[in-house]
Short mmCIF file of C-alpha atoms and ligand atoms in Angstrom, two decimals:
data_model
loop_
_atom_site.label_atom_id
_atom_site.label_comp_id
_atom_site.label_asym_id
_atom_site.label_seq_id
_atom_site.Cartn_x
_atom_site.Cartn_y
_atom_site.Cartn_z
CA MET A 350 -32.27 -22.25 12.21
CA THR A 351 -33.12 -18.68 13.11
CA LEU A 352 -30.20 -16.32 12.70
CA GLU A 353 -30.31 -12.75 13.95
CA THR A 354 -28.27 -10.08 12.23
CA GLU A 355 -27.35 -6.48 12.91
CA PHE A 356 -24.83 -3.90 11.79
CA GLU A 357 -23.26 -0.78 13.24
CA ARG A 358 -21.13 1.99 11.77
CA VAL A 359 -17.95 2.91 13.63
CA SER A 360 -15.76 5.93 13.02
CA MET A 361 -12.18 5.37 14.18
CA PRO A 362 -9.55 8.11 14.29
CA LEU A 363 -6.10 7.20 12.97
CA GLU A 364 -2.98 7.40 15.10
CA ASN A 365 -1.49 9.73 12.45
CA PRO A 366 -3.03 11.18 9.28
CA PHE A 367 -2.28 8.62 6.52
CA THR A 368 -1.21 9.93 3.12
CA ILE A 369 -0.69 8.03 -0.14
CA SER A 370 -0.25 9.33 -3.69
CA ARG A 371 -4.03 9.79 -4.04
CA GLY A 372 -4.77 11.71 -0.80
CA THR A 373 -4.90 11.84 2.99
CA GLN A 374 -7.10 9.96 5.45
CA THR A 375 -7.53 11.00 9.11
CA ASP A 376 -10.15 8.50 10.20
CA ALA A 377 -11.60 5.21 9.04
CA GLU A 378 -15.32 4.54 8.69
CA ASN A 379 -15.97 0.82 9.08
CA VAL A 380 -19.26 -1.02 9.39
CA ILE A 381 -19.40 -3.90 11.86
CA VAL A 382 -21.71 -6.85 11.14
CA ARG A 383 -22.93 -9.41 13.67
CA VAL A 384 -24.70 -12.71 12.99
CA THR A 385 -26.08 -14.53 16.04
CA ASP A 386 -27.39 -18.09 16.23
CA GLU A 387 -30.20 -19.51 18.38
CA GLY A 388 -27.80 -20.32 21.20
CA GLY A 389 -26.66 -16.70 21.42
CA MET A 390 -23.29 -17.28 19.78
CA THR A 391 -22.23 -14.31 17.66
CA GLY A 392 -19.96 -14.05 14.62
CA VAL A 393 -18.50 -10.65 13.85
CA GLY A 394 -17.19 -9.15 10.63
CA GLY A 395 -16.24 -5.73 9.37
CA ALA A 396 -16.46 -3.72 6.16
CA ALA A 397 -13.72 -1.18 5.42
CA PRO A 398 -15.12 0.48 2.30
CA SER A 399 -12.72 2.14 -0.11
CA PRO A 400 -13.89 5.09 -2.23
CA HIS A 401 -11.24 4.03 -4.78
CA TYR A 402 -13.37 0.95 -5.43
CA GLY A 403 -16.64 2.90 -5.28
CA GLU A 404 -17.68 2.13 -1.73
CA THR A 405 -18.38 4.28 1.34
CA ALA A 406 -19.91 3.55 4.74
CA GLU A 407 -23.19 4.81 3.22
CA THR A 408 -23.14 2.35 0.32
CA VAL A 409 -22.26 -0.49 2.72
CA GLU A 410 -25.19 0.42 4.98
CA ALA A 411 -27.47 0.68 1.96
CA VAL A 412 -26.90 -2.93 0.81
CA LEU A 413 -26.40 -4.71 4.16
CA PRO A 414 -30.14 -5.21 4.83
CA ASP A 415 -30.50 -7.22 1.59
CA LEU A 416 -27.29 -9.18 2.25
CA LEU A 417 -28.28 -10.01 5.83
CA THR A 418 -31.79 -11.01 4.78
CA ALA A 419 -30.17 -13.51 2.41
CA VAL A 420 -28.15 -14.96 5.30
CA GLU A 421 -31.25 -15.21 7.49
CA GLU A 422 -33.14 -16.98 4.70
CA ILE A 423 -30.39 -19.58 4.21
CA GLY A 424 -30.36 -19.92 8.00
CA ASP A 425 -27.32 -22.23 8.25
CA PRO A 426 -24.05 -20.55 9.25
CA HIS A 427 -22.13 -23.63 8.03
CA ALA A 428 -23.45 -23.22 4.48
CA LEU A 429 -20.51 -20.95 3.68
CA HIS A 430 -20.40 -21.68 -0.05
CA ALA A 431 -24.14 -21.21 -0.48
CA ILE A 432 -24.09 -18.00 1.54
CA GLU A 433 -21.17 -16.40 -0.29
CA ALA A 434 -22.66 -17.35 -3.67
CA GLU A 435 -26.02 -15.90 -2.67
CA LEU A 436 -24.44 -12.67 -1.40
CA SER A 437 -22.82 -12.06 -4.78
CA THR A 438 -26.16 -12.75 -6.49
CA VAL A 439 -28.13 -10.39 -4.25
CA VAL A 440 -25.54 -7.59 -4.60
CA THR A 441 -23.22 -7.90 -7.57
CA ASP A 442 -20.89 -5.06 -6.57
CA ASN A 443 -20.10 -3.70 -3.07
CA PRO A 444 -17.35 -6.22 -2.18
CA ALA A 445 -16.57 -4.69 1.25
CA ALA A 446 -20.20 -5.02 2.32
CA ARG A 447 -20.34 -8.64 1.12
CA CYS A 448 -17.01 -9.35 2.77
CA ALA A 449 -18.20 -8.14 6.18
CA VAL A 450 -21.04 -10.66 6.02
CA SER A 451 -18.78 -13.46 4.79
CA ILE A 452 -16.39 -12.81 7.67
CA ALA A 453 -19.16 -12.74 10.28
CA VAL A 454 -20.60 -16.04 9.04
CA HIS A 455 -17.15 -17.69 8.90
CA ASP A 456 -16.49 -16.45 12.43
CA LEU A 457 -19.79 -17.89 13.65
CA ALA A 458 -19.27 -21.23 11.86
CA ALA A 459 -15.79 -21.70 13.38
CA LYS A 460 -17.02 -20.61 16.82
CA ARG A 461 -19.84 -23.16 16.67
CA LEU A 462 -17.24 -25.85 15.88
CA GLY A 463 -14.99 -24.52 18.66
CA VAL A 464 -11.89 -23.98 16.51
CA PRO A 465 -9.88 -21.03 15.23
CA LEU A 466 -10.79 -20.42 11.57
CA HIS A 467 -7.32 -21.31 10.31
CA ARG A 468 -7.68 -24.70 12.02
CA LEU A 469 -11.02 -25.23 10.28
CA TRP A 470 -9.11 -24.64 7.03
CA GLY A 471 -6.31 -27.00 8.10
CA LEU A 472 -3.60 -24.35 7.96
CA ASP A 473 -0.32 -24.36 9.86
CA PRO A 474 -0.28 -21.26 12.09
CA SER A 475 3.51 -21.25 12.23
CA ALA A 476 3.63 -20.69 8.43
CA ALA A 477 2.29 -17.13 8.76
CA PRO A 478 4.76 -14.52 7.45
CA ALA A 479 5.31 -11.35 9.50
CA THR A 480 3.34 -8.28 8.53
CA SER A 481 4.88 -5.12 7.18
CA PHE A 482 4.18 -1.79 8.85
CA THR A 483 3.27 1.06 6.50
CA VAL A 484 4.89 4.50 6.55
CA GLY A 485 2.69 6.98 4.69
CA LEU A 486 3.78 10.03 2.72
CA ASP A 487 4.92 13.07 4.68
CA GLU A 488 7.71 15.61 4.91
CA THR A 489 11.00 13.76 4.51
CA GLU A 490 12.08 14.33 8.12
CA ARG A 491 8.73 13.07 9.39
CA VAL A 492 9.05 9.97 7.22
CA ARG A 493 12.50 9.38 8.64
CA GLU A 494 11.12 9.71 12.19
CA LYS A 495 8.18 7.43 11.47
CA ALA A 496 10.53 4.76 10.07
CA ALA A 497 12.79 5.04 13.12
CA ASP A 498 9.74 4.82 15.41
CA ALA A 499 8.51 1.71 13.59
CA VAL A 500 11.89 0.01 14.01
CA GLU A 501 11.96 1.07 17.66
CA ALA A 502 8.49 -0.45 18.08
CA GLY A 503 9.86 -3.77 16.80
CA TYR A 504 8.74 -3.90 13.17
CA SER A 505 11.34 -5.42 10.88
CA ILE A 506 9.44 -5.05 7.59
CA LEU A 507 8.47 -1.54 6.46
CA LYS A 508 6.32 -0.52 3.51
CA LEU A 509 6.91 3.01 2.30
CA LYS A 510 4.38 4.91 0.25
CA LEU A 511 5.87 6.70 -2.77
CA GLY A 512 4.62 8.73 -5.74
CA THR A 513 6.18 12.16 -5.13
CA ASP A 514 8.89 14.27 -6.74
CA ARG A 515 11.20 13.32 -3.82
CA ASP A 516 10.80 9.54 -3.89
CA ARG A 517 14.55 8.90 -3.80
CA GLU A 518 15.04 11.27 -0.86
CA LEU A 519 12.27 9.47 1.04
CA VAL A 520 13.70 6.00 0.44
CA GLU A 521 17.20 7.15 1.36
CA ALA A 522 15.88 8.68 4.60
CA VAL A 523 14.07 5.47 5.51
CA ARG A 524 17.14 3.39 4.67
CA GLU A 525 19.22 5.57 7.01
CA ALA A 526 16.66 5.28 9.80
CA ALA A 527 16.09 1.56 9.25
CA PRO A 528 19.29 0.10 7.76
CA ASP A 529 18.39 -3.52 8.61
CA ALA A 530 14.66 -3.46 7.81
CA ARG A 531 13.15 -5.33 4.92
CA LEU A 532 11.76 -2.48 2.85
CA ARG A 533 8.96 -2.48 0.27
CA VAL A 534 7.57 0.50 -1.62
CA ASP A 535 4.08 1.24 -2.97
CA ALA A 536 3.57 3.93 -5.63
CA ASN A 537 -0.24 3.52 -5.68
CA GLU A 538 -0.35 3.99 -9.50
CA ALA A 539 1.61 7.25 -9.46
CA TRP A 540 4.39 6.43 -11.95
CA THR A 541 4.66 5.92 -15.66
CA ALA A 542 6.06 2.61 -16.81
CA ARG A 543 9.38 4.16 -17.86
CA GLU A 544 9.63 6.02 -14.55
CA ALA A 545 9.01 2.74 -12.71
CA VAL A 546 11.84 1.01 -14.58
CA ARG A 547 14.20 3.94 -13.96
CA LYS A 548 13.34 4.14 -10.27
CA SER A 549 13.66 0.37 -9.84
CA GLU A 550 17.40 0.70 -10.49
CA TRP A 551 18.17 2.88 -7.45
CA LEU A 552 15.46 1.19 -5.39
CA ALA A 553 17.34 -2.07 -5.93
CA GLU A 554 20.57 -0.40 -4.86
CA LEU A 555 18.82 0.69 -1.65
CA ASP A 556 17.93 -2.97 -1.06
CA VAL A 557 14.19 -2.56 -1.57
CA GLU A 558 12.42 -5.93 -1.77
CA PHE A 559 9.69 -5.16 -4.33
CA VAL A 560 7.63 -2.38 -5.89
CA GLU A 561 3.87 -2.35 -5.47
CA GLN A 562 1.54 -0.98 -8.15
CA PRO A 563 3.94 1.35 -9.97
CA VAL A 564 1.52 2.32 -12.76
CA PRO A 565 -2.23 2.96 -13.08
CA ALA A 566 -4.47 -0.11 -13.19
CA GLU A 567 -5.88 1.36 -16.41
CA ASP A 568 -2.47 0.84 -18.04
CA PRO A 569 -2.03 -2.96 -18.21
CA GLU A 570 0.59 -2.64 -20.96
CA GLY A 571 2.54 -0.23 -18.75
CA LEU A 572 2.45 -2.83 -15.99
CA ARG A 573 3.82 -5.41 -18.41
CA PHE A 574 6.54 -2.98 -19.57
CA ALA A 575 7.59 -2.34 -15.96
CA TYR A 576 7.45 -6.03 -15.04
CA GLU A 577 9.61 -7.07 -17.99
CA ARG A 578 12.29 -4.42 -17.40
CA SER A 579 12.21 -3.65 -13.65
CA ALA A 580 15.27 -4.39 -11.51
CA LEU A 581 12.85 -5.46 -8.76
CA PRO A 582 9.82 -7.75 -8.50
CA ILE A 583 6.46 -6.07 -9.12
CA ALA A 584 3.35 -6.54 -6.97
CA ALA A 585 -0.09 -5.78 -8.42
CA ASP A 586 -2.66 -4.24 -6.06
CA GLU A 587 -5.05 -1.86 -7.84
CA SER A 588 -4.58 -4.11 -10.93
CA CYS A 589 -5.60 -7.17 -8.89
CA VAL A 590 -9.15 -6.67 -7.61
CA THR A 591 -11.13 -9.87 -8.20
CA LEU A 592 -10.55 -13.49 -9.18
CA SER A 593 -10.98 -12.74 -12.88
CA ASP A 594 -8.04 -10.30 -12.76
CA ILE A 595 -5.56 -13.06 -11.92
CA PRO A 596 -5.09 -14.48 -15.44
CA ALA A 597 -4.73 -10.93 -16.79
CA ILE A 598 -1.91 -9.99 -14.39
CA ALA A 599 -0.13 -13.36 -14.57
CA ASP A 600 2.41 -12.16 -17.14
CA ARG A 601 2.46 -8.58 -15.87
CA CYS A 602 3.70 -8.96 -12.27
CA ASP A 603 5.42 -11.26 -9.80
CA ILE A 604 3.11 -10.89 -6.80
CA ALA A 605 -0.70 -10.73 -6.55
CA ASN A 606 -1.77 -8.47 -3.69
CA LEU A 607 -5.28 -9.37 -2.67
CA LYS A 608 -7.36 -7.66 0.01
CA LEU A 609 -10.50 -9.02 1.60
CA MET A 610 -12.32 -5.76 0.88
CA LYS A 611 -11.66 -6.18 -2.85
CA THR A 612 -12.51 -9.88 -3.06
CA GLY A 613 -15.93 -9.76 -1.40
CA GLY A 614 -15.44 -12.77 0.85
CA LEU A 615 -13.12 -15.26 2.47
CA LEU A 616 -13.93 -18.11 0.08
CA GLU A 617 -13.32 -15.84 -2.88
CA ALA A 618 -10.00 -14.76 -1.32
CA ARG A 619 -8.95 -18.41 -1.05
CA ARG A 620 -9.93 -18.98 -4.69
CA MET A 621 -7.81 -15.99 -5.68
CA ILE A 622 -4.85 -17.38 -3.78
CA ALA A 623 -5.25 -20.74 -5.53
CA ALA A 624 -5.60 -19.05 -8.93
CA ALA A 625 -2.54 -16.90 -8.32
CA ARG A 626 -0.52 -20.00 -7.38
CA ALA A 627 -1.75 -21.78 -10.50
CA HIS A 628 -0.42 -18.88 -12.56
CA GLY A 629 2.96 -18.99 -10.85
CA LEU A 630 2.45 -15.79 -8.89
CA GLU A 631 3.55 -15.14 -5.33
CA VAL A 632 0.75 -14.02 -3.00
CA MET A 633 0.45 -11.08 -0.67
CA CYS A 634 -2.56 -10.03 1.39
CA GLY A 635 -2.97 -6.35 2.13
CA CYS A 636 -5.74 -4.39 3.77
CA MET A 637 -7.49 -1.07 4.04
CA ILE A 638 -7.37 0.84 7.33
CA GLU A 639 -9.52 -1.63 9.16
CA SER A 640 -10.72 -2.71 12.55
CA ASN A 641 -9.65 -6.08 13.88
CA ALA A 642 -13.26 -7.10 13.18
CA SER A 643 -11.99 -7.80 9.65
CA ILE A 644 -8.17 -7.82 10.04
CA ALA A 645 -8.44 -10.86 12.35
CA ALA A 646 -10.08 -12.72 9.45
CA ALA A 647 -7.35 -11.70 7.02
CA ALA A 648 -4.81 -12.95 9.55
CA GLN A 649 -6.42 -16.40 9.35
CA LEU A 650 -5.28 -16.59 5.71
CA ALA A 651 -1.69 -15.72 6.59
CA PRO A 652 -0.28 -19.28 6.38
CA LEU A 653 -1.25 -19.25 2.67
CA LEU A 654 0.76 -16.07 1.96
CA ASP A 655 4.27 -15.15 0.94
CA TYR A 656 3.87 -11.57 2.15
CA ALA A 657 1.49 -10.02 4.69
CA ASP A 658 0.57 -6.35 4.88
CA LEU A 659 -2.05 -6.52 7.61
CA ASP A 660 -1.30 -3.39 9.62
CA GLY A 661 -4.78 -1.85 9.18
CA SER A 662 -5.63 -1.94 12.88
CA LEU A 663 -2.11 -0.93 13.92
CA LEU A 664 -2.65 2.44 12.20
CA LEU A 665 -5.75 3.22 14.31
CA ALA A 666 -5.59 5.34 17.47
CA ASP A 667 -8.21 3.08 19.02
CA ASP A 668 -9.79 -0.08 17.61
CA PRO A 669 -13.02 -1.22 19.33
CA TYR A 670 -11.95 -4.82 18.59
CA ASP A 671 -9.01 -6.93 19.63
CA GLY A 672 -7.71 -9.44 17.13
CA ILE A 673 -4.68 -11.62 16.46
CA PRO A 674 -1.68 -10.09 18.28
CA MET A 675 1.01 -8.79 15.92
CA LEU A 676 3.81 -8.12 18.35
CA ASP A 677 6.87 -6.93 16.40
CA GLY A 678 4.86 -7.66 13.25
CA GLU A 679 4.71 -11.41 13.96
CA ILE A 680 1.16 -12.63 13.27
CA GLN A 681 0.70 -14.81 16.35
CA LEU A 682 -1.88 -17.26 15.03
CA GLY A 683 -0.38 -20.15 16.98
CA ALA A 684 -1.27 -18.41 20.24
CA GLN A 685 -4.91 -17.85 19.24
CA ALA A 686 -7.02 -19.10 22.14
CA GLN A 687 -10.40 -18.06 20.74
CA ALA A 688 -12.49 -20.00 18.27
CA GLY A 689 -13.42 -18.14 15.05
CA THR A 690 -11.39 -15.32 13.61
CA GLY A 691 -10.17 -14.17 17.02
CA ALA A 692 -11.92 -10.77 16.74
CA ARG A 693 -13.59 -9.74 19.98
CA PRO A 694 -14.96 -6.46 21.35
CA LYS A 695 -12.57 -4.76 23.74
CA SER A 696 -15.29 -3.71 26.19
CA VAL A 697 -16.20 -7.33 26.95
CA GLU A 698 -12.68 -8.24 28.06
MG1 MG B 1037 -1.11 -0.99 -2.32
#
């Protein structure tokens, strides 16, 4: 079959500048991929490249022609395993670029079969956990306001970025503004192992649910130290990039946080979930700041997760794509009327 492919870079301003321990982001550069079959049916995917993992919109655009040529040569949008394997042969790195193509082909395959992707996988849409909403670093009063706004908007699970010299003040402010919210914190590698253990004590007192990536990924023994002594469960994000990381983190954390843009594809993400389960880990799926072109695909995995952190599109001022509604943080997969991932351009509505 003849498949046509194209890609397009989109620059999307954020609703608010987004700050974590490593820096501030004011807009998100994504690259949208489309794969169209002979009947004119189009699958869409998105790449949200992260400089932390060595990717930019430029590197995505540089490798997409080779990746899309591989898809055209295979020519069968239902050959998902063959396509994803070939993509990782053609380009060994660049997981966000590969992921955009994997998503677009999955979207097209499910559309051709007329079913939402989670139905193709046999998943129960009602099993999807609610997503958290992330509050980035800011002045303490601004963080307090943002937490109050998030609660007002209906979100019941907040994720607070930490990694400052006023971490306790920030958590206390959020707890005051959101006394009933489930609260998670993410240090993005900013702490030492001993600091993580110390902070876990008062974080537990403030009824925080778990701590994400307390120590640098380059310090696996520090992660183990924190995991063994922390008063709270530990989630690994920067320490959990690809499938082969799962055995290494199995005795160093409680929760594996995967992201599509780290895994390089939807099949690989499902393998990571299975591997994490086999190692007794709980599973979370996070995201970059992403358009619904890719977030809608991550939402399809939600029934397989214990924790969802899929607010990437919610942080954008304007997303060119609609996806799976997340009213009050509930990932409404059961209401998905569209076949595929559910991502669709807003202008066509
Ligand atoms: Mg994280």
